[in-house]
């Protein structure tokens, strides 16, 4: 698997791309490195190729870059286990947040709730209502991170549980339209919470032939989202994809396959308070031997 690098320049060409590139609060230069995975399905152990290589890569990036976020777009748990500690592993790797995927319900909400409490990881799903379930109070719509004086908003979105999660495993979960939810929440993060960058962790899937909501639709039919890190469809993108939103502004979408074969990396560079460059790549990590 070859490693490819994507570089998207904004700067003075922003007018041609739709202008209105988000301005950051500080007048100093700003950079943010985002590392991300999706659909790991618990395919790792302490001695696995993925775990060792991923740990080494993440540590190296954190050593060389000042501002780093480590995120996951869902389906962390291994459905074949009766009980596991996948989230504790993620905590040990230093993940900042993850989105809830449909397979994260496979061992029941009690097991997922146990892991979230024990690991104290930030679990995100803005369009799931969990008040009447064991997950009450454990799943958040978003979290704001501060990096170099900048506020970075991270939203989580889950796909429709009907048809993707057995009723017995999702009983009590309420579902809201992800497009409506994302539009309202991203606007709040930008306009009220003063976030200079909004990232969406999406477990909606990259693309569908029908009108099912996907990341491509999410980017095109929303405002205020800058980056979408996706999962669910196990999509191997050679590089991030750019889609213009409702205001004609560019939104970058990236997926990193599945099973720990890749770790996505996106470097956002700002100069004079304006996003000028986003560099993205999907880096081969795991061996692919899951037997």
Short mmCIF file of C-alpha atoms in Angstrom, two decimals:
data_model
loop_
_atom_site.label_atom_id
_atom_site.label_comp_id
_atom_site.label_asym_id
_atom_site.label_seq_id
_atom_site.Cartn_x
_atom_site.Cartn_y
_atom_site.Cartn_z
CA UNK A 1 0.00 0.00 0.00
CA UNK A 2 1.58 3.25 -1.13
CA UNK A 3 1.57 6.38 0.96
CA UNK A 4 0.24 9.48 -0.76
CA UNK A 5 0.22 13.06 0.44
CA UNK A 6 -2.50 15.59 -0.23
CA UNK A 7 -1.89 19.33 0.09
CA UNK A 8 -4.74 21.82 -0.24
CA UNK A 9 -3.73 25.45 -0.42
CA UNK A 10 -6.05 28.26 0.60
CA UNK A 11 -4.33 31.62 1.05
CA UNK A 12 -4.99 34.08 -1.78
CA UNK A 13 -6.77 31.39 -3.83
CA UNK A 14 -9.54 31.29 -1.23
CA UNK A 15 -11.70 33.58 -3.35
CA UNK A 16 -11.76 31.05 -6.16
CA UNK A 17 -12.67 28.31 -3.69
CA UNK A 18 -15.55 30.25 -2.20
CA UNK A 19 -13.73 32.64 0.17
CA UNK A 20 -14.77 32.93 3.78
CA UNK A 21 -12.03 30.65 5.10
CA UNK A 22 -12.38 30.61 8.91
CA UNK A 23 -10.33 33.26 10.66
CA UNK A 24 -8.58 32.24 13.83
CA UNK A 25 -8.60 34.39 16.93
CA UNK A 26 -4.88 34.81 17.37
CA UNK A 27 -2.74 36.96 15.10
CA UNK A 28 0.15 34.54 15.54
CA UNK A 29 0.79 31.53 13.34
CA UNK A 30 -1.13 28.43 14.28
CA UNK A 31 -0.83 24.78 13.37
CA UNK A 32 -2.82 21.71 14.34
CA UNK A 33 -2.03 18.07 13.61
CA UNK A 34 -4.94 15.64 13.64
CA UNK A 35 -4.27 11.90 13.79
CA UNK A 36 -7.28 9.67 13.28
CA UNK A 37 -8.53 6.11 12.93
CA UNK A 38 -11.87 4.46 12.29
CA UNK A 39 -13.48 1.01 12.38
CA UNK A 40 -10.72 -0.61 14.43
CA UNK A 41 -13.17 -3.33 15.58
CA UNK A 42 -10.86 -4.20 18.45
CA UNK A 43 -8.31 -5.73 16.08
CA UNK A 44 -5.27 -5.08 18.20
CA UNK A 45 -3.35 -6.47 21.13
CA UNK A 46 -0.41 -5.14 23.08
CA UNK A 47 1.97 -7.14 20.89
CA UNK A 48 0.18 -6.56 17.58
CA UNK A 49 1.83 -4.84 14.67
CA UNK A 50 -0.77 -2.07 14.68
CA UNK A 51 -0.48 -1.29 18.37
CA UNK A 52 3.30 -1.11 18.38
CA UNK A 53 3.64 0.82 15.13
CA UNK A 54 0.77 3.16 15.97
CA UNK A 55 2.22 3.92 19.39
CA UNK A 56 5.61 4.67 17.89
CA UNK A 57 4.13 6.94 15.23
CA UNK A 58 1.88 8.82 17.65
CA UNK A 59 4.73 9.40 20.09
CA UNK A 60 6.94 10.70 17.29
CA UNK A 61 4.28 13.12 16.08
CA UNK A 62 3.65 14.39 19.60
CA UNK A 63 7.39 14.91 20.02
CA UNK A 64 7.74 16.91 16.81
CA UNK A 65 4.40 18.80 16.77
CA UNK A 66 3.12 21.10 19.50
CA UNK A 67 -0.63 20.82 18.89
CA UNK A 68 -1.97 17.31 18.29
CA UNK A 69 -5.44 15.75 18.47
CA UNK A 70 -5.91 11.97 18.29
CA UNK A 71 -9.45 11.04 17.26
CA UNK A 72 -11.48 8.00 16.18
CA UNK A 73 -14.63 7.87 14.04
CA UNK A 74 -16.31 4.85 15.63
CA UNK A 75 -16.62 1.07 15.76
CA UNK A 76 -13.83 0.67 18.28
CA UNK A 77 -15.12 -2.47 20.00
CA UNK A 78 -14.63 -6.07 18.91
CA UNK A 79 -18.07 -7.72 18.55
CA UNK A 80 -16.63 -11.23 18.84
CA UNK A 81 -15.56 -10.73 22.46
CA UNK A 82 -17.94 -11.21 25.39
CA UNK A 83 -16.09 -8.50 27.30
CA UNK A 84 -13.11 -6.36 26.44
CA UNK A 85 -11.16 -3.26 27.39
CA UNK A 86 -10.72 -1.58 24.03
CA UNK A 87 -11.36 1.88 25.41
CA UNK A 88 -8.70 1.43 28.06
CA UNK A 89 -6.29 0.64 25.23
CA UNK A 90 -7.38 3.84 23.48
CA UNK A 91 -6.83 5.76 26.70
CA UNK A 92 -3.31 4.35 26.97
CA UNK A 93 -2.63 5.52 23.41
CA UNK A 94 -3.77 9.03 24.32
CA UNK A 95 -6.94 9.34 22.24
CA UNK A 96 -8.76 12.60 22.87
CA UNK A 97 -12.24 11.57 21.70
CA UNK A 98 -14.14 9.00 19.66
CA UNK A 99 -17.51 8.85 17.94
CA UNK A 100 -19.98 6.08 18.76
CA UNK A 101 -20.32 3.53 15.94
CA UNK A 102 -23.06 0.96 15.44
CA UNK A 103 -20.78 -1.96 16.37
CA UNK A 104 -19.90 -0.28 19.64
CA UNK A 105 -23.34 -1.48 20.77
CA UNK A 106 -22.66 -5.13 19.88
CA UNK A 107 -21.89 -6.23 23.44
CA UNK A 108 -24.70 -4.17 24.91
CA UNK A 109 -24.96 -0.68 26.35
CA UNK A 110 -23.94 -1.85 29.81
CA UNK A 111 -20.54 -2.99 28.53
CA UNK A 112 -20.05 0.23 26.55
CA UNK A 113 -21.05 2.31 29.57
CA UNK A 114 -18.64 0.36 31.79
CA UNK A 115 -15.76 1.04 29.43
CA UNK A 116 -16.52 4.73 29.07
CA UNK A 117 -16.66 5.16 32.86
CA UNK A 118 -13.46 3.21 33.45
CA UNK A 119 -11.45 4.85 30.66
CA UNK A 120 -12.99 8.32 31.09
CA UNK A 121 -12.65 8.78 27.34
CA UNK A 122 -14.77 11.39 25.60
CA UNK A 123 -17.52 9.57 23.68
CA UNK A 124 -19.43 11.66 21.13
CA UNK A 125 -22.80 11.24 19.38
CA UNK A 126 -24.67 14.53 19.04
CA UNK A 127 -27.71 13.00 17.31
CA UNK A 128 -28.27 10.16 19.82
CA UNK A 129 -30.52 10.72 22.82
CA UNK A 130 -29.48 8.40 25.65
CA UNK A 131 -31.40 9.74 28.66
CA UNK A 132 -33.30 6.49 29.27
CA UNK A 133 -30.37 4.13 28.78
CA UNK A 134 -27.25 3.00 30.67
CA UNK A 135 -25.33 5.54 28.56
CA UNK A 136 -27.09 8.52 30.15
CA UNK A 137 -24.57 11.23 30.94
CA UNK A 138 -21.72 9.33 29.29
CA UNK A 139 -22.14 10.33 25.65
CA UNK A 140 -21.66 13.99 24.77
CA UNK A 141 -22.68 15.94 21.65
CA UNK A 142 -19.31 17.69 21.36
CA UNK A 143 -16.16 18.66 23.15
CA UNK A 144 -14.07 21.80 22.85
CA UNK A 145 -10.29 21.48 22.96
CA UNK A 146 -7.89 24.37 23.38
CA UNK A 147 -4.70 24.28 21.37
CA UNK A 148 -2.27 27.21 21.34
CA UNK A 149 -4.99 29.53 22.58
CA UNK A 150 -7.47 28.42 19.91
CA UNK A 151 -10.79 26.68 20.57
CA UNK A 152 -11.33 23.57 18.47
CA UNK A 153 -14.83 22.07 18.46
CA UNK A 154 -15.25 18.34 17.82
CA UNK A 155 -18.73 16.94 17.06
CA UNK A 156 -19.76 13.27 16.92
CA UNK A 157 -22.48 11.92 14.62
CA UNK A 158 -23.94 8.40 14.47
CA UNK A 159 -25.87 6.70 11.69
CA UNK A 160 -29.52 5.70 11.97
CA UNK A 161 -29.59 2.80 14.47
CA UNK A 162 -32.69 1.32 12.85
CA UNK A 163 -31.42 -1.41 10.58
CA UNK A 164 -27.84 -1.17 11.82
CA UNK A 165 -28.24 -1.98 15.54
CA UNK A 166 -30.57 -4.73 16.81
CA UNK A 167 -33.44 -3.30 18.84
CA UNK A 168 -32.49 -5.28 21.94
CA UNK A 169 -29.09 -3.55 21.93
CA UNK A 170 -30.37 -0.01 21.32
CA UNK A 171 -33.61 0.07 23.28
CA UNK A 172 -34.23 3.60 24.55
CA UNK A 173 -31.84 5.32 22.12
CA UNK A 174 -33.44 8.30 20.39
CA UNK A 175 -32.22 9.33 16.94
CA UNK A 176 -32.13 12.81 15.43
CA UNK A 177 -31.43 13.83 11.85
CA UNK A 178 -27.65 14.25 11.55
CA UNK A 179 -27.83 17.08 9.00
CA UNK A 180 -30.10 19.19 11.17
CA UNK A 181 -28.09 18.35 14.27
CA UNK A 182 -24.76 19.14 12.62
CA UNK A 183 -25.96 22.46 11.20
CA UNK A 184 -27.30 23.67 14.54
CA UNK A 185 -24.36 22.49 16.60
CA UNK A 186 -21.63 23.67 14.23
CA UNK A 187 -23.25 27.13 14.14
CA UNK A 188 -23.29 27.20 17.94
CA UNK A 189 -19.65 26.18 18.14
CA UNK A 190 -18.55 28.85 15.66
CA UNK A 191 -20.83 31.73 16.61
CA UNK A 192 -21.43 31.23 20.34
CA UNK A 193 -18.55 29.11 21.61
CA UNK A 194 -16.00 31.01 19.50
CA UNK A 195 -14.46 27.86 18.01
CA UNK A 196 -12.10 28.68 15.16
CA UNK A 197 -12.16 25.17 13.74
CA UNK A 198 -15.00 22.61 13.78
CA UNK A 199 -14.22 18.94 13.22
CA UNK A 200 -16.93 16.33 12.76
CA UNK A 201 -16.29 12.70 13.75
CA UNK A 202 -18.83 10.95 11.56
CA UNK A 203 -19.93 7.33 11.58
CA UNK A 204 -22.40 7.96 8.75
CA UNK A 205 -20.36 6.40 5.95
CA UNK A 206 -18.57 7.99 3.01
CA UNK A 207 -21.07 7.61 0.14
CA UNK A 208 -24.23 5.70 -0.85
CA UNK A 209 -26.01 5.28 -4.18
CA UNK A 210 -29.36 6.18 -2.61
CA UNK A 211 -30.21 9.31 -0.63
CA UNK A 212 -28.97 7.94 2.68
CA UNK A 213 -27.05 10.59 4.59
CA UNK A 214 -23.32 10.23 4.01
CA UNK A 215 -20.20 12.30 4.63
CA UNK A 216 -20.36 13.68 1.08
CA UNK A 217 -23.91 14.91 1.73
CA UNK A 218 -22.96 16.14 5.20
CA UNK A 219 -20.21 18.33 3.75
CA UNK A 220 -22.36 19.67 0.91
CA UNK A 221 -25.51 20.33 2.95
CA UNK A 222 -24.11 22.00 6.07
CA UNK A 223 -22.30 25.15 7.16
CA UNK A 224 -19.49 25.85 9.64
CA UNK A 225 -17.88 22.36 9.52
CA UNK A 226 -14.25 22.52 8.38
CA UNK A 227 -13.11 18.89 8.51
CA UNK A 228 -14.98 15.57 8.47
CA UNK A 229 -13.24 12.46 9.76
CA UNK A 230 -15.40 9.50 8.82
CA UNK A 231 -15.99 5.81 9.26
CA UNK A 232 -18.50 2.94 8.87
CA UNK A 233 -18.06 2.15 5.16
CA UNK A 234 -14.41 0.99 5.52
CA UNK A 235 -13.42 3.42 2.78
CA UNK A 236 -9.76 3.55 1.80
CA UNK A 237 -9.22 7.07 0.50
CA UNK A 238 -5.85 7.67 -1.17
CA UNK A 239 -6.08 11.27 0.04
CA UNK A 240 -8.63 13.64 1.59
CA UNK A 241 -11.54 14.79 -0.57
CA UNK A 242 -12.68 18.42 -0.85
CA UNK A 243 -16.41 19.24 -1.06
CA UNK A 244 -17.87 22.75 -1.03
CA UNK A 245 -20.53 23.39 1.61
CA UNK A 246 -23.77 25.37 1.34
CA UNK A 247 -21.79 28.62 1.37
CA UNK A 248 -19.29 27.44 -1.24
CA UNK A 249 -16.55 26.99 1.35
CA UNK A 250 -14.26 23.94 1.19
CA UNK A 251 -14.78 21.06 3.62
CA UNK A 252 -12.15 18.32 3.78
CA UNK A 253 -13.23 14.69 4.27
CA UNK A 254 -10.93 11.82 5.15
CA UNK A 255 -11.41 8.10 5.90
CA UNK A 256 -8.64 5.71 6.96
CA UNK A 257 -9.92 2.30 5.83
CA UNK A 258 -10.54 -0.06 8.70
CA UNK A 259 -8.89 -2.44 11.16
CA UNK A 260 -5.84 -0.28 11.86
CA UNK A 261 -4.35 -0.66 8.40
CA UNK A 262 -4.02 3.11 8.18
CA UNK A 263 -3.74 6.10 10.44
CA UNK A 264 -4.94 9.34 8.92
CA UNK A 265 -2.99 12.53 9.41
CA UNK A 266 -4.15 16.05 8.62
CA UNK A 267 -1.97 19.12 9.26
CA UNK A 268 -3.75 22.47 9.33
CA UNK A 269 -1.47 25.46 8.87
CA UNK A 270 -2.61 29.03 9.54
CA UNK A 271 -0.78 32.25 8.88
CA UNK A 272 -1.96 35.64 10.05
CA UNK A 273 -5.09 34.05 11.45
CA UNK A 274 -6.20 32.50 8.12
CA UNK A 275 -6.18 28.82 7.18
CA UNK A 276 -3.75 28.60 4.28
CA UNK A 277 -2.84 24.94 3.88
CA UNK A 278 -4.23 21.57 4.87
CA UNK A 279 -1.88 18.65 4.28
CA UNK A 280 -3.38 15.17 4.51
CA UNK A 281 -2.18 11.60 4.17
CA UNK A 282 -3.22 8.09 5.15
CA UNK A 283 -0.23 6.26 6.57
CA UNK A 284 0.05 2.43 6.41
CA UNK A 285 0.42 0.98 9.91
CA UNK A 286 -1.00 -2.47 10.60
CA UNK A 287 0.08 -5.75 9.06
CA UNK A 288 -3.45 -6.73 8.06
CA UNK A 289 -3.10 -10.19 9.66
CA UNK A 290 -6.27 -10.41 11.75
CA UNK A 291 -6.49 -14.21 12.10
#
